[in-house]
Amino acid sequence: MDFGVVLQCDPPAARTVELARQAELYGFSHAWTFDSHLLWEEPFVIYSQILAQTRKIVVGPMVTNPATRDWTVTASLFATLNEMYGNRTVCGIGRGDSAVRVINGKPVTLATLREAMGVIGALANGREAEYKGTRLRLPWNPGSRLPVWMAAYGPKALALAGEAADGFILQLADPDITAWSVKAVRAAAEAAGRDPDALTICVAAPAYVTDGSPEHLAHAREQCRWFGGMVGNHVADIVARYGTQGADIPAALTAYIEGRRGYDYNEHGRAGNTHTAFVPDEIVDRFCLVGPAREHIARLEELRALGVDQFALYLQHDAKEPTLRAYGETVIPAVSGHAEARLG
């Protein structure tokens, strides 16, 4: 299993770059960021510095969208980074949340997302793409390579991920919902004539390592409660479309938003949100990894058995460096295993 870290582009940008640099030293393979141009700084500028100050780490948005950038611009950004730093990028993409809602926009349709992934993927992988009635390509970097991973929750979105994306991103770490989602994505891939095992499966969620005391657990839950509110934005869209029992959607995903009363994007993705009190401790414990290191290891082993290839931990809380250190020194070695030098 690979490990990624998800960062916010809060100023100073040097802090984001330094956290990504530390993550690589602790064994993380990916550094992701939010992509919401009014709430935080521009991530693609920061990616260039992360890549310049690291050796192997792969960067990308968790997640971008087809609405706030022209698709050819998005492809060009990735292809430029690939030319400069050697194909160390990944495109996480979805229908759009904070970046579009803050400017009174709406998430794009799945049909638009499918088309956008096709254009971005083709151009940033050295191929031709048809865009607005014209055949286009990026002639200056035919060797660019960019995997496109799609974030999804609902049945139709999961199907699209299986049919058209190189990877699938699930932004929560509940094993039951993970099992249901991965099954749906792989079934769609197989029905489309693709190899379902070729898709990369990424689970992304906050992680907070505690000392085992009830007091520290309570504090960690408060630091991670914001995540249930963020996921609730997408779940609310699913409920509006399918209802709480439609399309065989697990109640574990939909039931908790009954108490949801609006959402303030000024506090999006931030610990201590004043509008996420509706998120119960049970959801924090299921959606996030909160507790002593041994409990993180056990959950990660469970997720790996379900086919998860990468766990990307959100670092939006007050224990950024301690979490990276705990993962680097304890969790990642335990999950990755240790190869023996002497074999016989």
PDB file of N, CA and C in Angstrom, residues 212-263:
ATOM      1  N   GLY A 212      -3.920   7.053  23.291  1.00  0.00           N
ATOM      2  CA  GLY A 212      -4.739   5.999  23.872  1.00  0.00           C
ATOM      3  C   GLY A 212      -5.650   6.447  24.989  1.00  0.00           C
ATOM      4  N   SER A 213      -5.532   7.693  25.442  1.00  0.00           N
ATOM      5  CA  SER A 213      -6.370   8.185  26.533  1.00  0.00           C
ATOM      6  C   SER A 213      -7.708   8.683  26.005  1.00  0.00           C
ATOM      7  N   PRO A 214      -8.775   8.596  26.818  1.00  0.00           N
ATOM      8  CA  PRO A 214     -10.075   9.125  26.396  1.00  0.00           C
ATOM      9  C   PRO A 214     -10.027  10.618  26.083  1.00  0.00           C
ATOM     10  N   GLU A 215      -9.218  11.357  26.841  1.00  0.00           N
ATOM     11  CA  GLU A 215      -9.139  12.802  26.628  1.00  0.00           C
ATOM     12  C   GLU A 215      -8.531  13.127  25.266  1.00  0.00           C
ATOM     13  N   HIS A 216      -7.496  12.412  24.899  1.00  0.00           N
ATOM     14  CA  HIS A 216      -6.851  12.661  23.608  1.00  0.00           C
ATOM     15  C   HIS A 216      -7.749  12.221  22.457  1.00  0.00           C
ATOM     16  N   LEU A 217      -8.493  11.135  22.653  1.00  0.00           N
ATOM     17  CA  LEU A 217      -9.446  10.686  21.638  1.00  0.00           C
ATOM     18  C   LEU A 217     -10.528  11.733  21.416  1.00  0.00           C
ATOM     19  N   ALA A 218     -11.049  12.306  22.490  1.00  0.00           N
ATOM     20  CA  ALA A 218     -12.086  13.336  22.355  1.00  0.00           C
ATOM     21  C   ALA A 218     -11.544  14.545  21.598  1.00  0.00           C
ATOM     22  N   HIS A 219     -10.322  14.931  21.903  1.00  0.00           N
ATOM     23  CA  HIS A 219      -9.711  16.060  21.206  1.00  0.00           C
ATOM     24  C   HIS A 219      -9.514  15.741  19.724  1.00  0.00           C
ATOM     25  N   ALA A 220      -9.032  14.541  19.420  1.00  0.00           N
ATOM     26  CA  ALA A 220      -8.794  14.150  18.033  1.00  0.00           C
ATOM     27  C   ALA A 220     -10.094  14.141  17.234  1.00  0.00           C
ATOM     28  N   ARG A 221     -11.154  13.666  17.848  1.00  0.00           N
ATOM     29  CA  ARG A 221     -12.454  13.666  17.154  1.00  0.00           C
ATOM     30  C   ARG A 221     -12.876  15.084  16.794  1.00  0.00           C
ATOM     31  N   GLU A 222     -12.689  16.017  17.703  1.00  0.00           N
ATOM     32  CA  GLU A 222     -13.058  17.407  17.403  1.00  0.00           C
ATOM     33  C   GLU A 222     -12.196  17.972  16.272  1.00  0.00           C
ATOM     34  N   GLN A 223     -10.951  17.566  16.215  1.00  0.00           N
ATOM     35  CA  GLN A 223     -10.056  18.045  15.167  1.00  0.00           C
ATOM     36  C   GLN A 223     -10.412  17.478  13.796  1.00  0.00           C
ATOM     37  N   CYS A 224     -11.105  16.344  13.777  1.00  0.00           N
ATOM     38  CA  CYS A 224     -11.429  15.678  12.505  1.00  0.00           C
ATOM     39  C   CYS A 224     -12.911  15.748  12.137  1.00  0.00           C
ATOM     40  N   ARG A 225     -13.733  16.354  12.999  1.00  0.00           N
ATOM     41  CA  ARG A 225     -15.177  16.367  12.753  1.00  0.00           C
ATOM     42  C   ARG A 225     -15.535  17.116  11.471  1.00  0.00           C
ATOM     43  N   TRP A 226     -14.701  18.071  11.072  1.00  0.00           N
ATOM     44  CA  TRP A 226     -14.950  18.835   9.848  1.00  0.00           C
ATOM     45  C   TRP A 226     -15.126  17.940   8.631  1.00  0.00           C
ATOM     46  N   PHE A 227     -14.457  16.762   8.655  1.00  0.00           N
ATOM     47  CA  PHE A 227     -14.467  15.899   7.477  1.00  0.00           C
ATOM     48  C   PHE A 227     -15.865  15.347   7.202  1.00  0.00           C
ATOM     49  N   GLY A 228     -16.589  15.014   8.263  1.00  0.00           N
ATOM     50  CA  GLY A 228     -17.960  14.543   8.078  1.00  0.00           C
ATOM     51  C   GLY A 228     -18.841  15.595   7.447  1.00  0.00           C
ATOM     52  N   GLY A 229     -18.570  16.870   7.770  1.00  0.00           N
ATOM     53  CA  GLY A 229     -19.309  17.953   7.133  1.00  0.00           C
ATOM     54  C   GLY A 229     -18.971  18.087   5.667  1.00  0.00           C
ATOM     55  N   MET A 230     -17.685  17.949   5.308  1.00  0.00           N
ATOM     56  CA  MET A 230     -17.282  18.047   3.913  1.00  0.00           C
ATOM     57  C   MET A 230     -17.878  16.913   3.099  1.00  0.00           C
ATOM     58  N   VAL A 231     -17.782  15.691   3.611  1.00  0.00           N
ATOM     59  CA  VAL A 231     -18.374  14.551   2.914  1.00  0.00           C
ATOM     60  C   VAL A 231     -19.885  14.724   2.804  1.00  0.00           C
ATOM     61  N   GLY A 232     -20.477  15.351   3.835  1.00  0.00           N
ATOM     62  CA  GLY A 232     -21.923  15.565   3.832  1.00  0.00           C
ATOM     63  C   GLY A 232     -22.413  16.392   2.658  1.00  0.00           C
ATOM     64  N   ASN A 233     -21.576  17.282   2.125  1.00  0.00           N
ATOM     65  CA  ASN A 233     -21.978  18.047   0.943  1.00  0.00           C
ATOM     66  C   ASN A 233     -22.279  17.124  -0.224  1.00  0.00           C
ATOM     67  N   HIS A 234     -21.422  16.132  -0.428  1.00  0.00           N
ATOM     68  CA  HIS A 234     -21.609  15.191  -1.527  1.00  0.00           C
ATOM     69  C   HIS A 234     -22.752  14.217  -1.227  1.00  0.00           C
ATOM     70  N   VAL A 235     -22.843  13.796   0.034  1.00  0.00           N
ATOM     71  CA  VAL A 235     -23.917  12.882   0.412  1.00  0.00           C
ATOM     72  C   VAL A 235     -25.278  13.553   0.237  1.00  0.00           C
ATOM     73  N   ALA A 236     -25.358  14.852   0.554  1.00  0.00           N
ATOM     74  CA  ALA A 236     -26.612  15.576   0.373  1.00  0.00           C
ATOM     75  C   ALA A 236     -27.045  15.568  -1.088  1.00  0.00           C
ATOM     76  N   ASP A 237     -26.089  15.687  -2.002  1.00  0.00           N
ATOM     77  CA  ASP A 237     -26.413  15.606  -3.433  1.00  0.00           C
ATOM     78  C   ASP A 237     -26.946  14.224  -3.791  1.00  0.00           C
ATOM     79  N   ILE A 238     -26.341  13.184  -3.214  1.00  0.00           N
ATOM     80  CA  ILE A 238     -26.792  11.818  -3.483  1.00  0.00           C
ATOM     81  C   ILE A 238     -28.209  11.602  -2.971  1.00  0.00           C
ATOM     82  N   VAL A 239     -28.477  12.067  -1.750  1.00  0.00           N
ATOM     83  CA  VAL A 239     -29.802  11.913  -1.162  1.00  0.00           C
ATOM     84  C   VAL A 239     -30.839  12.667  -1.982  1.00  0.00           C
ATOM     85  N   ALA A 240     -30.486  13.863  -2.462  1.00  0.00           N
ATOM     86  CA  ALA A 240     -31.417  14.636  -3.284  1.00  0.00           C
ATOM     87  C   ALA A 240     -31.764  13.893  -4.571  1.00  0.00           C
ATOM     88  N   ARG A 241     -30.809  13.141  -5.094  1.00  0.00           N
ATOM     89  CA  ARG A 241     -31.033  12.428  -6.351  1.00  0.00           C
ATOM     90  C   ARG A 241     -31.722  11.079  -6.144  1.00  0.00           C
ATOM     91  N   TYR A 242     -31.246  10.316  -5.143  1.00  0.00           N
ATOM     92  CA  TYR A 242     -31.690   8.936  -5.008  1.00  0.00           C
ATOM     93  C   TYR A 242     -32.597   8.687  -3.801  1.00  0.00           C
ATOM     94  N   GLY A 243     -32.647   9.617  -2.851  1.00  0.00           N
ATOM     95  CA  GLY A 243     -33.316   9.348  -1.593  1.00  0.00           C
ATOM     96  C   GLY A 243     -32.385   8.600  -0.661  1.00  0.00           C
ATOM     97  N   THR A 244     -32.841   8.325   0.537  1.00  0.00           N
ATOM     98  CA  THR A 244     -31.979   7.663   1.523  1.00  0.00           C
ATOM     99  C   THR A 244     -31.927   6.152   1.346  1.00  0.00           C
ATOM    100  N   GLN A 245     -32.821   5.585   0.573  1.00  0.00           N
ATOM    101  CA  GLN A 245     -32.837   4.136   0.398  1.00  0.00           C
ATOM    102  C   GLN A 245     -32.718   3.728  -1.062  1.00  0.00           C
ATOM    103  N   GLY A 246     -32.504   4.676  -1.957  1.00  0.00           N
ATOM    104  CA  GLY A 246     -32.509   4.369  -3.382  1.00  0.00           C
ATOM    105  C   GLY A 246     -31.216   3.760  -3.857  1.00  0.00           C
ATOM    106  N   ALA A 247     -31.306   3.029  -4.959  1.00  0.00           N
ATOM    107  CA  ALA A 247     -30.164   2.500  -5.702  1.00  0.00           C
ATOM    108  C   ALA A 247     -29.217   1.680  -4.819  1.00  0.00           C
ATOM    109  N   ASP A 248     -29.771   1.016  -3.799  1.00  0.00           N
ATOM    110  CA  ASP A 248     -28.969   0.156  -2.937  1.00  0.00           C
ATOM    111  C   ASP A 248     -27.812   0.913  -2.281  1.00  0.00           C
ATOM    112  N   ILE A 249     -28.022   2.189  -1.975  1.00  0.00           N
ATOM    113  CA  ILE A 249     -26.988   2.995  -1.333  1.00  0.00           C
ATOM    114  C   ILE A 249     -26.945   2.659   0.153  1.00  0.00           C
ATOM    115  N   PRO A 250     -25.781   2.381   0.724  1.00  0.00           N
ATOM    116  CA  PRO A 250     -25.710   2.001   2.139  1.00  0.00           C
ATOM    117  C   PRO A 250     -26.216   3.114   3.054  1.00  0.00           C
ATOM    118  N   ALA A 251     -27.025   2.734   4.024  1.00  0.00           N
ATOM    119  CA  ALA A 251     -27.487   3.702   5.013  1.00  0.00           C
ATOM    120  C   ALA A 251     -26.314   4.273   5.800  1.00  0.00           C
ATOM    121  N   ALA A 252     -25.225   3.504   5.879  1.00  0.00           N
ATOM    122  CA  ALA A 252     -24.033   3.975   6.579  1.00  0.00           C
ATOM    123  C   ALA A 252     -23.476   5.244   5.945  1.00  0.00           C
ATOM    124  N   LEU A 253     -23.787   5.461   4.675  1.00  0.00           N
ATOM    125  CA  LEU A 253     -23.313   6.647   3.987  1.00  0.00           C
ATOM    126  C   LEU A 253     -24.281   7.820   4.114  1.00  0.00           C
ATOM    127  N   THR A 254     -25.566   7.550   4.143  1.00  0.00           N
ATOM    128  CA  THR A 254     -26.554   8.624   4.007  1.00  0.00           C
ATOM    129  C   THR A 254     -27.262   9.045   5.289  1.00  0.00           C
ATOM    130  N   ALA A 255     -27.382   8.152   6.273  1.00  0.00           N
ATOM    131  CA  ALA A 255     -28.268   8.424   7.409  1.00  0.00           C
ATOM    132  C   ALA A 255     -27.809   9.605   8.255  1.00  0.00           C
ATOM    133  N   TYR A 256     -26.518   9.828   8.368  1.00  0.00           N
ATOM    134  CA  TYR A 256     -26.031  10.796   9.351  1.00  0.00           C
ATOM    135  C   TYR A 256     -26.315  12.241   8.977  1.00  0.00           C
ATOM    136  N   ILE A 257     -26.665  12.536   7.726  1.00  0.00           N
ATOM    137  CA  ILE A 257     -26.852  13.938   7.339  1.00  0.00           C
ATOM    138  C   ILE A 257     -28.254  14.456   7.650  1.00  0.00           C
ATOM    139  N   GLU A 258     -29.078  13.664   8.327  1.00  0.00           N
ATOM    140  CA  GLU A 258     -30.425  14.124   8.673  1.00  0.00           C
ATOM    141  C   GLU A 258     -30.386  15.409   9.482  1.00  0.00           C
ATOM    142  N   GLY A 259     -29.345  15.562  10.302  1.00  0.00           N
ATOM    143  CA  GLY A 259     -29.231  16.760  11.132  1.00  0.00           C
ATOM    144  C   GLY A 259     -28.478  17.903  10.483  1.00  0.00           C
ATOM    145  N   ARG A 260     -28.108  17.744   9.228  1.00  0.00           N
ATOM    146  CA  ARG A 260     -27.328  18.772   8.534  1.00  0.00           C
ATOM    147  C   ARG A 260     -28.186  19.993   8.245  1.00  0.00           C
ATOM    148  N   ARG A 261     -27.673  21.180   8.561  1.00  0.00           N
ATOM    149  CA  ARG A 261     -28.409  22.433   8.343  1.00  0.00           C
ATOM    150  C   ARG A 261     -27.491  23.436   7.651  1.00  0.00           C
ATOM    151  N   GLY A 262     -27.292  23.265   6.365  1.00  0.00           N
ATOM    152  CA  GLY A 262     -26.462  24.196   5.621  1.00  0.00           C
ATOM    153  C   GLY A 262     -24.984  23.952   5.817  1.00  0.00           C
ATOM    154  N   TYR A 263     -24.184  24.783   5.156  1.00  0.00           N
ATOM    155  CA  TYR A 263     -22.733  24.604   5.190  1.00  0.00           C
ATOM    156  C   TYR A 263     -22.073  25.932   4.860  1.00  0.00           C
TER     157      TYR A 263
END
